[in-house]
Amino acid sequence: MINPFEIMETINMIDQENLDIRTITMGISLKSCADPDIDKVCEKIYNKITTYARDLVKTGEDIEKQFGIPIINKRISVTPIASLVDVLDNPSVEKCVQIAKTLDKAAKAVGVNFLGGYTALVHKGFTNGERVLIESIPEALAQTDLVCSSVNIGSTRAGINMDAVKQMGEVIKKASLLTADTQGFACAKLVVFCNAVEDNPFMAGAFLGEGEGECVINVGVSGPGVVKCALEKVKGKDFGVVADTVKKTAFKITRMGQLVAQEASKRLGVPFGIVDLSLAPTPAVGDSVAYILEEMGLEKCGTHGTTAALALLNDAVKKGGVMASSHVGGLSGAFIPVSEDAGMIAAAECGALTLEKLEAMTCVCSVGLDMIVIPGDTSASTISAIIADEAAIGMINQKTTAVRVIPAPGAVVGDTVEFGGLLGTGPVMPVKSYSSEEFIARGGRIPAPINSLKN
């Protein structure tokens, strides 16, 4: 039973502490759209998306009005497109781009913010369609507005596909150059994963996994500001109190997400999938994961102790969330995207937060190196090496890790790149000047670790 105090508390979280539903994401299976004829594939894709998702945005807006809960984004995720490319007669980059443009057209027709699933899962090897789709990613992202792409290049069970790692460094570099007029914006729509999950509602990495059903509703909740405000009330208390405070706050946030997810599911006639309780920050002052860590007693995010503080936060968020819902999924924890977090931006600008420290933090947070702007002249092999390092952390630790870096054309360390909106402002961060080219050129597969042998 929800009492009046809880109602007032939630209203205050929304009004004063930046609590919101970050996204309602409808997952749509496109398996039935497979066809050897590219024109038929595109026709089926457009018709299916515009049929299933025609009421998605309106439903989200109606729920916002009725419950007074801000729902920032309405999005779509689809089956990895590489699986459709495999069925095409004579797959080509041009045909892949045609599919991407169809996805973009459908997304615009139903009014969503982004559509994810221009995806290939190549952690153990490539099919012909997957090779072609990956090759097409720069053109596909440069020629569309709403389409997001992801590639899974490793897993704990399979190891790391270093041929794919090498190719993704080149893909990111090319995507940046093709969108030089927007400071490499295409790269902000591209994520490279290790251990990608099938029910992630957050962009740019969302796709509908192979084990998912025909259609599903997943909801992503966010509330860094709420957690920070809660910790302000226990200043000076020991870490047991800190952990309990975060857990209780995460419980309340997740209950709100569960309410919205179930309501959207009922109104759309689509099964409810999961609530992803990820503390996803925004550039708004107060809506920052970095500020939470600093509230624990760190002078600046990135200083010694930051990784320990983030580990506590991530664990407590998950513990609180699973008590509030039996269907917590996705990534669920704390995101650390530099350009999207006001505190992270400030910490990077003053030198407290470096790429190396961020890499250490990814060992204990939800994802990985996210929305990091690097110099435009960074080589493809260096980008690949960054991906390999992050994938190794995910592989060994049996967790999801990811890389979303933007080599901004013409930008150098000390510059600032403006993306606007939720993508925020990115200070250009330095990378190592020493070469990794010979290492990346080896190719092949880094074998799965011994802890993969679980059966």
Coordinates of C-alpha atoms in Angstrom, one line a residue:
M1 CA 0.0 0.0 0.0
I2 CA 1.4 3.4 -1.0
N3 CA 0.8 6.0 1.7
P4 CA 0.5 9.8 1.4
F5 CA 4.0 10.3 2.7
E6 CA 5.5 8.2 -0.1
I7 CA 3.5 10.1 -2.7
M8 CA 4.8 13.5 -1.4
E9 CA 8.3 12.1 -1.2
T10 CA 8.2 11.0 -4.9
I11 CA 6.8 14.4 -6.0
N12 CA 9.7 16.1 -4.2
M13 CA 12.2 13.7 -5.9
I14 CA 10.7 14.7 -9.3
D15 CA 10.5 18.4 -8.6
Q16 CA 13.7 19.0 -6.7
E17 CA 16.1 16.1 -7.4
N18 CA 15.9 15.3 -11.1
L19 CA 14.1 12.0 -10.8
D20 CA 12.8 10.7 -14.1
I21 CA 12.1 7.7 -16.2
R22 CA 15.0 8.0 -18.6
T23 CA 13.4 5.8 -21.3
I24 CA 10.6 3.6 -22.3
T25 CA 12.1 1.3 -24.9
M26 CA 10.0 -1.0 -27.1
G27 CA 11.8 -4.0 -28.3
I28 CA 10.6 -5.3 -31.7
S29 CA 11.7 -8.6 -33.3
L30 CA 12.5 -8.2 -37.0
K31 CA 13.1 -11.9 -37.6
S32 CA 10.0 -12.1 -39.7
C33 CA 11.3 -9.4 -42.0
A34 CA 14.1 -11.6 -43.4
D35 CA 14.0 -11.9 -47.1
P36 CA 16.6 -12.3 -49.9
D37 CA 15.2 -9.2 -51.7
I38 CA 16.4 -5.9 -50.1
D39 CA 13.3 -4.0 -51.1
K40 CA 11.0 -6.5 -49.5
V41 CA 13.1 -6.5 -46.3
C42 CA 12.9 -2.7 -46.1
E43 CA 9.2 -2.7 -46.7
K44 CA 8.6 -5.4 -44.0
I45 CA 10.8 -3.5 -41.5
Y46 CA 9.0 -0.2 -42.0
N47 CA 5.6 -1.7 -41.8
K48 CA 6.4 -3.7 -38.7
I49 CA 8.0 -0.9 -36.7
T50 CA 5.3 1.6 -37.6
T51 CA 2.6 -0.9 -36.7
Y52 CA 3.9 -2.0 -33.3
A53 CA 5.2 1.3 -32.2
R54 CA 2.6 3.7 -33.6
D55 CA 1.2 4.4 -30.1
L56 CA 4.4 4.3 -28.1
V57 CA 5.1 8.0 -27.9
K58 CA 1.5 8.9 -27.2
T59 CA 1.3 6.3 -24.5
G60 CA 4.4 7.6 -22.8
E61 CA 3.0 11.1 -22.9
D62 CA -0.3 10.0 -21.5
I63 CA 1.4 8.3 -18.6
E64 CA 3.5 11.4 -17.9
K65 CA 0.3 13.5 -17.7
Q66 CA -1.6 11.1 -15.6
F67 CA 1.1 10.3 -13.0
G68 CA 3.2 13.4 -13.2
I69 CA 6.3 11.4 -13.8
P70 CA 8.7 12.8 -16.5
I71 CA 9.5 10.2 -19.2
I72 CA 12.4 11.8 -21.1
N73 CA 12.8 9.4 -24.0
K74 CA 10.7 6.9 -26.0
R75 CA 12.9 4.6 -28.0
I76 CA 12.9 1.4 -30.0
S77 CA 15.3 -1.5 -30.1
V78 CA 15.3 -4.2 -32.8
T79 CA 16.8 -7.6 -33.5
P80 CA 20.5 -7.3 -34.6
I81 CA 20.3 -6.2 -38.2
A82 CA 23.2 -8.4 -39.2
S83 CA 20.9 -11.4 -38.9
L84 CA 18.8 -10.0 -41.7
V85 CA 21.8 -9.1 -43.8
D86 CA 22.9 -12.7 -43.8
V87 CA 19.7 -13.7 -45.6
L88 CA 20.0 -11.1 -48.4
D89 CA 21.1 -12.0 -51.9
N90 CA 24.6 -10.6 -52.4
P91 CA 24.9 -8.5 -49.2
S92 CA 26.6 -5.2 -49.7
V93 CA 27.4 -2.0 -47.9
E94 CA 24.8 -0.2 -50.0
K95 CA 22.1 -2.6 -49.1
C96 CA 23.0 -2.3 -45.4
V97 CA 22.8 1.5 -45.6
Q98 CA 19.4 1.2 -47.3
I99 CA 18.2 -0.8 -44.3
A100 CA 19.6 1.8 -41.9
K101 CA 17.8 4.6 -43.8
T102 CA 14.5 2.5 -43.5
L103 CA 15.0 2.2 -39.8
D104 CA 15.6 5.9 -39.5
K105 CA 12.5 6.7 -41.6
A106 CA 10.4 4.4 -39.4
A107 CA 11.7 5.9 -36.2
K108 CA 10.9 9.3 -37.4
A109 CA 7.4 8.2 -38.5
V110 CA 6.5 7.0 -35.0
G111 CA 8.3 9.9 -33.3
V112 CA 10.8 8.2 -31.1
N113 CA 14.1 9.7 -30.0
F114 CA 16.4 6.9 -31.1
L115 CA 16.3 3.4 -32.6
G116 CA 19.0 0.8 -31.6
G117 CA 19.9 -2.5 -33.1
Y118 CA 22.1 -1.8 -36.1
T119 CA 24.1 -4.5 -34.5
A120 CA 26.4 -7.4 -35.0
L121 CA 27.3 -10.1 -32.4
V122 CA 30.8 -11.3 -33.4
H123 CA 32.4 -12.3 -30.1
K124 CA 33.5 -15.7 -31.6
G125 CA 33.6 -15.0 -35.3
F126 CA 32.0 -13.4 -38.3
T127 CA 29.3 -14.4 -40.8
N128 CA 29.4 -12.8 -44.2
G129 CA 26.5 -10.6 -43.3
E130 CA 28.1 -9.4 -40.1
R131 CA 31.3 -8.5 -41.9
V132 CA 29.4 -6.4 -44.4
L133 CA 27.2 -4.7 -41.7
I134 CA 30.2 -3.7 -39.7
E135 CA 31.9 -2.3 -42.8
S136 CA 28.7 -0.3 -43.4
I137 CA 28.5 1.3 -40.0
P138 CA 30.3 4.6 -40.7
E139 CA 28.1 5.3 -43.7
A140 CA 24.9 4.1 -42.0
L141 CA 25.4 6.4 -39.0
A142 CA 26.6 9.3 -41.0
Q143 CA 23.5 9.1 -43.3
T144 CA 20.9 8.7 -40.5
D145 CA 19.8 10.8 -37.5
L146 CA 18.2 8.3 -35.1
V147 CA 19.8 5.0 -35.8
C148 CA 22.3 3.6 -33.2
S149 CA 24.7 0.8 -33.6
S150 CA 26.6 -1.7 -31.4
V151 CA 29.0 -4.5 -31.9
N152 CA 29.7 -7.2 -29.4
I153 CA 33.4 -8.3 -29.8
G154 CA 34.0 -10.5 -26.8
S155 CA 32.5 -12.5 -24.0
T156 CA 33.6 -14.5 -21.0
R157 CA 32.6 -17.7 -22.7
A158 CA 34.2 -17.0 -26.1
G159 CA 37.1 -14.7 -25.4
I160 CA 37.9 -11.6 -27.5
N161 CA 37.7 -11.5 -31.3
M162 CA 40.7 -9.4 -32.0
D163 CA 40.0 -9.2 -35.7
A164 CA 36.7 -7.5 -34.8
V165 CA 38.6 -5.2 -32.3
K166 CA 41.0 -4.1 -35.1
Q167 CA 38.1 -3.5 -37.4
M168 CA 36.1 -1.5 -34.9
G169 CA 39.0 0.9 -34.4
E170 CA 39.0 1.6 -38.1
V171 CA 35.2 1.9 -38.1
I172 CA 35.2 4.5 -35.3
K173 CA 37.9 6.5 -37.0
K174 CA 36.0 6.5 -40.3
A175 CA 32.7 7.3 -38.7
S176 CA 34.3 10.3 -37.0
L177 CA 35.8 11.6 -40.3
L178 CA 32.4 11.2 -42.2
T179 CA 30.8 13.4 -39.6
A180 CA 33.6 15.9 -39.1
D181 CA 31.1 18.7 -39.6
T182 CA 29.4 17.6 -36.3
Q183 CA 32.6 16.9 -34.5
G184 CA 32.4 13.1 -35.1
F185 CA 28.8 12.8 -33.8
A186 CA 28.3 9.4 -35.5
C187 CA 30.7 7.9 -32.9
A188 CA 28.2 9.0 -30.1
K189 CA 25.7 6.5 -31.7
L190 CA 28.2 3.6 -31.7
V191 CA 29.0 1.2 -28.8
V192 CA 31.5 -1.6 -28.8
F193 CA 30.6 -4.3 -26.1
C194 CA 32.0 -7.2 -24.3
N195 CA 29.3 -9.4 -22.7
A196 CA 26.5 -7.4 -24.2
V197 CA 23.1 -8.0 -22.6
E198 CA 19.9 -8.7 -24.5
D199 CA 17.5 -6.4 -22.6
N200 CA 19.3 -3.1 -22.3
P201 CA 16.9 -0.2 -22.9
F202 CA 19.6 2.5 -23.0
M203 CA 21.1 3.9 -26.1
A204 CA 23.3 3.7 -28.0
G205 CA 23.8 0.0 -27.1
A206 CA 20.2 -1.2 -27.1
F207 CA 19.1 -4.1 -29.2
L208 CA 16.5 -6.9 -28.9
G209 CA 18.4 -10.0 -28.0
E210 CA 18.0 -13.3 -29.8
G211 CA 16.4 -14.9 -26.8
E212 CA 13.7 -12.2 -26.5
G213 CA 10.1 -12.5 -27.8
E214 CA 8.1 -10.8 -30.5
C215 CA 7.7 -7.5 -28.7
V216 CA 8.5 -6.2 -25.2
I217 CA 8.6 -3.1 -23.1
N218 CA 11.7 -2.3 -21.1
V219 CA 12.0 0.8 -18.9
G220 CA 15.2 2.6 -17.8
V221 CA 15.0 4.6 -14.6
S222 CA 17.5 7.2 -13.5
G223 CA 18.0 9.2 -10.3
P224 CA 21.6 10.3 -9.5
G225 CA 20.2 13.6 -8.0
V226 CA 17.9 11.6 -5.7
V227 CA 20.8 9.5 -4.4
K228 CA 23.0 12.5 -3.8
C229 CA 20.3 14.3 -1.8
A230 CA 19.7 11.2 0.3
L231 CA 23.4 11.0 1.1
E232 CA 23.5 14.7 2.1
K233 CA 21.3 13.7 5.1
V234 CA 23.8 11.1 6.4
K235 CA 27.0 13.2 6.1
G236 CA 29.8 11.8 8.3
K237 CA 28.1 8.5 8.9
D238 CA 30.0 5.2 8.3
F239 CA 29.8 3.2 5.1
G240 CA 27.2 0.8 6.4
V241 CA 24.8 3.7 6.7
V242 CA 25.8 5.0 3.3
A243 CA 25.1 1.6 1.7
D244 CA 21.7 1.3 3.4
T245 CA 20.7 4.8 2.4
V246 CA 21.5 4.1 -1.3
K247 CA 19.6 0.8 -1.1
K248 CA 16.5 2.4 0.3
T249 CA 16.6 5.2 -2.3
A250 CA 17.1 2.7 -5.1
F251 CA 14.2 0.7 -3.9
K252 CA 11.9 3.8 -4.1
I253 CA 13.2 4.7 -7.6
T254 CA 12.7 1.2 -8.9
R255 CA 9.1 1.1 -7.6
M256 CA 8.3 4.1 -9.7
G257 CA 9.9 2.5 -12.7
Q258 CA 7.9 -0.7 -12.2
L259 CA 4.7 1.3 -12.0
V260 CA 5.4 3.0 -15.4
A261 CA 6.6 -0.2 -17.0
Q262 CA 3.5 -2.1 -16.0
E263 CA 1.2 0.8 -17.1
A264 CA 2.9 1.1 -20.5
S265 CA 2.7 -2.7 -21.0
K266 CA -1.0 -2.8 -20.2
R267 CA -1.9 0.2 -22.4
L268 CA 0.2 -1.0 -25.4
G269 CA -0.8 -4.7 -25.0
V270 CA 2.9 -5.7 -25.0
P271 CA 4.6 -7.9 -22.4
F272 CA 6.6 -6.1 -19.7
G273 CA 10.3 -7.1 -19.8
I274 CA 12.6 -5.4 -17.3
V275 CA 13.3 -2.3 -15.3
D276 CA 16.9 -1.2 -15.7
L277 CA 17.9 0.8 -12.6
S278 CA 20.9 2.6 -14.0
L279 CA 22.0 5.9 -12.5
A280 CA 22.3 7.6 -15.9
P281 CA 23.5 11.2 -15.4
T282 CA 22.8 14.3 -17.4
P283 CA 24.7 17.5 -17.9
A284 CA 22.1 19.2 -15.5
V285 CA 23.7 20.4 -12.3
G286 CA 22.9 18.0 -9.5
D287 CA 22.1 15.1 -11.8
S288 CA 25.6 13.6 -11.6
V289 CA 27.1 10.3 -10.5
A290 CA 30.4 12.1 -9.8
Y291 CA 28.6 14.3 -7.3
I292 CA 27.4 11.2 -5.5
L293 CA 31.0 10.0 -5.1
E294 CA 32.1 13.4 -3.9
E295 CA 29.3 13.4 -1.4
M296 CA 30.8 10.3 0.1
G297 CA 33.9 12.4 1.0
L298 CA 36.0 12.6 -2.1
E299 CA 37.3 16.2 -2.9
K300 CA 37.0 15.5 -6.6
C301 CA 35.9 12.4 -8.6
G302 CA 38.9 10.6 -9.9
T303 CA 41.1 11.0 -6.8
H304 CA 42.2 8.0 -4.8
G305 CA 39.2 6.2 -3.3
T306 CA 37.0 6.8 -6.3
T307 CA 36.9 3.2 -7.4
A308 CA 36.0 2.0 -3.9
A309 CA 33.2 4.6 -3.6
L310 CA 31.8 3.6 -7.0
A311 CA 31.9 -0.1 -6.1
L312 CA 29.8 0.6 -3.0
L313 CA 27.3 2.7 -5.0
N314 CA 26.9 0.2 -7.8
D315 CA 26.3 -2.7 -5.4
A316 CA 23.9 -0.9 -3.2
V317 CA 21.9 0.3 -6.2
K318 CA 21.4 -3.3 -7.4
K319 CA 20.5 -4.6 -3.9
G320 CA 17.9 -1.9 -3.5
G321 CA 16.5 -2.5 -7.0
V322 CA 16.0 -6.2 -6.8
M323 CA 14.0 -5.8 -3.6
A324 CA 11.6 -3.5 -5.4
S325 CA 11.0 -5.6 -8.6
S326 CA 11.4 -9.2 -9.6
H327 CA 12.3 -8.1 -13.1
V328 CA 15.3 -5.8 -12.7
G329 CA 17.6 -6.3 -15.7
G330 CA 19.5 -4.6 -18.4
L331 CA 22.7 -3.1 -17.0
S332 CA 21.4 -1.7 -13.7
G333 CA 24.0 0.2 -11.6
A334 CA 25.9 3.4 -12.2
F335 CA 26.9 4.8 -15.6
I336 CA 30.0 7.0 -15.9
P337 CA 29.7 8.8 -19.3
V338 CA 32.1 11.7 -19.2
S339 CA 30.4 14.2 -21.5
E340 CA 26.9 13.5 -20.0
D341 CA 27.8 14.1 -16.4
A342 CA 28.5 17.6 -15.1
G343 CA 30.7 16.3 -12.2
M344 CA 32.7 14.1 -14.5
I345 CA 33.2 17.0 -17.0
A346 CA 34.6 19.2 -14.2
A347 CA 36.8 16.4 -12.9
A348 CA 38.2 15.7 -16.4
E349 CA 38.8 19.4 -17.0
C350 CA 40.9 19.9 -13.9
G351 CA 42.9 16.7 -14.5
A352 CA 41.6 14.7 -11.5
L353 CA 39.8 12.2 -13.8
T354 CA 42.0 10.5 -16.5
L355 CA 41.4 7.7 -19.0
E356 CA 43.4 5.3 -16.8
K357 CA 41.3 6.1 -13.7
L358 CA 38.1 5.7 -15.7
E359 CA 39.3 2.3 -16.9
A360 CA 39.8 1.3 -13.3
M361 CA 36.3 2.5 -12.4
T362 CA 34.8 0.4 -15.1
C363 CA 35.9 -2.7 -13.2
V364 CA 33.1 -2.0 -10.7
C365 CA 30.4 0.0 -12.5
S366 CA 27.7 -0.9 -14.9
V367 CA 29.3 -0.4 -18.3
G368 CA 32.6 1.1 -19.4
L369 CA 34.4 4.0 -21.1
D370 CA 31.4 6.0 -22.2
M371 CA 31.1 9.3 -24.1
I372 CA 34.8 10.1 -23.9
V373 CA 36.2 12.6 -26.4
I374 CA 39.8 11.9 -27.5
P375 CA 42.1 13.8 -29.9
G376 CA 41.1 13.7 -33.5
D377 CA 44.5 12.4 -34.6
T378 CA 44.3 9.3 -32.4
S379 CA 45.1 6.3 -34.6
A380 CA 42.7 3.5 -35.3
S381 CA 45.1 1.0 -33.6
T382 CA 45.1 3.0 -30.4
I383 CA 41.3 3.1 -30.4
S384 CA 41.3 -0.7 -31.0
A385 CA 43.8 -1.1 -28.1
I386 CA 41.5 0.9 -25.8
I387 CA 38.6 -1.4 -26.8
A388 CA 40.8 -4.5 -26.2
D389 CA 41.7 -3.3 -22.7
E390 CA 38.1 -2.6 -21.8
A391 CA 36.9 -5.9 -23.3
A392 CA 39.5 -7.8 -21.2
I393 CA 38.1 -6.3 -18.0
G394 CA 34.6 -7.5 -19.0
M395 CA 35.8 -10.9 -20.1
I396 CA 37.8 -11.6 -16.9
N397 CA 35.3 -10.1 -14.5
Q398 CA 32.2 -11.7 -16.2
K399 CA 30.5 -8.4 -16.6
T400 CA 29.4 -6.1 -19.4
T401 CA 31.9 -3.5 -20.5
A402 CA 31.7 -1.1 -23.4
V403 CA 33.6 1.6 -25.2
R404 CA 32.0 4.7 -26.7
V405 CA 34.8 7.1 -27.7
I406 CA 34.8 10.0 -30.1
P407 CA 38.0 11.0 -31.9
A408 CA 36.8 14.5 -32.6
P409 CA 38.3 15.7 -35.9
G410 CA 40.7 18.6 -35.4
A411 CA 40.4 18.5 -31.7
V412 CA 43.4 18.4 -29.3
V413 CA 43.8 17.9 -25.6
G414 CA 42.5 20.9 -23.8
D415 CA 39.7 21.6 -26.3
T416 CA 36.0 21.2 -25.4
V417 CA 33.5 19.6 -27.8
E418 CA 29.8 20.6 -27.5
F419 CA 27.2 17.9 -28.4
G420 CA 24.2 19.5 -26.8
G421 CA 21.2 17.9 -25.1
L422 CA 21.7 14.8 -23.0
L423 CA 25.0 14.2 -24.8
G424 CA 26.5 17.3 -23.1
T425 CA 30.0 18.7 -23.4
G426 CA 33.2 16.6 -23.8
P427 CA 36.6 17.8 -22.7
V428 CA 39.2 16.2 -25.0
M429 CA 41.1 13.7 -22.9
P430 CA 44.7 12.6 -23.6
V431 CA 45.6 9.0 -24.7
K432 CA 49.0 7.3 -24.6
S433 CA 51.4 8.5 -27.3
Y434 CA 53.1 5.1 -27.6
S435 CA 52.0 2.7 -30.4
S436 CA 49.9 -0.4 -30.0
E437 CA 49.8 -1.1 -33.7
E438 CA 51.9 -4.2 -33.7
F439 CA 49.8 -5.7 -30.9
I440 CA 46.5 -5.0 -32.7
A441 CA 47.9 -6.3 -36.0
R442 CA 48.3 -9.8 -34.6
G443 CA 44.6 -10.6 -35.0
G444 CA 43.0 -13.9 -34.1
R445 CA 41.2 -14.5 -30.8
I446 CA 42.3 -14.0 -27.2
P447 CA 41.1 -17.2 -25.6
A448 CA 38.4 -17.3 -23.0
P449 CA 39.6 -17.2 -19.4
I450 CA 39.7 -20.3 -17.1
N451 CA 36.7 -18.9 -15.2
S452 CA 34.6 -19.4 -18.3
L453 CA 34.6 -23.2 -17.6
K454 CA 31.5 -23.2 -15.4
N455 CA 29.7 -26.3 -16.5

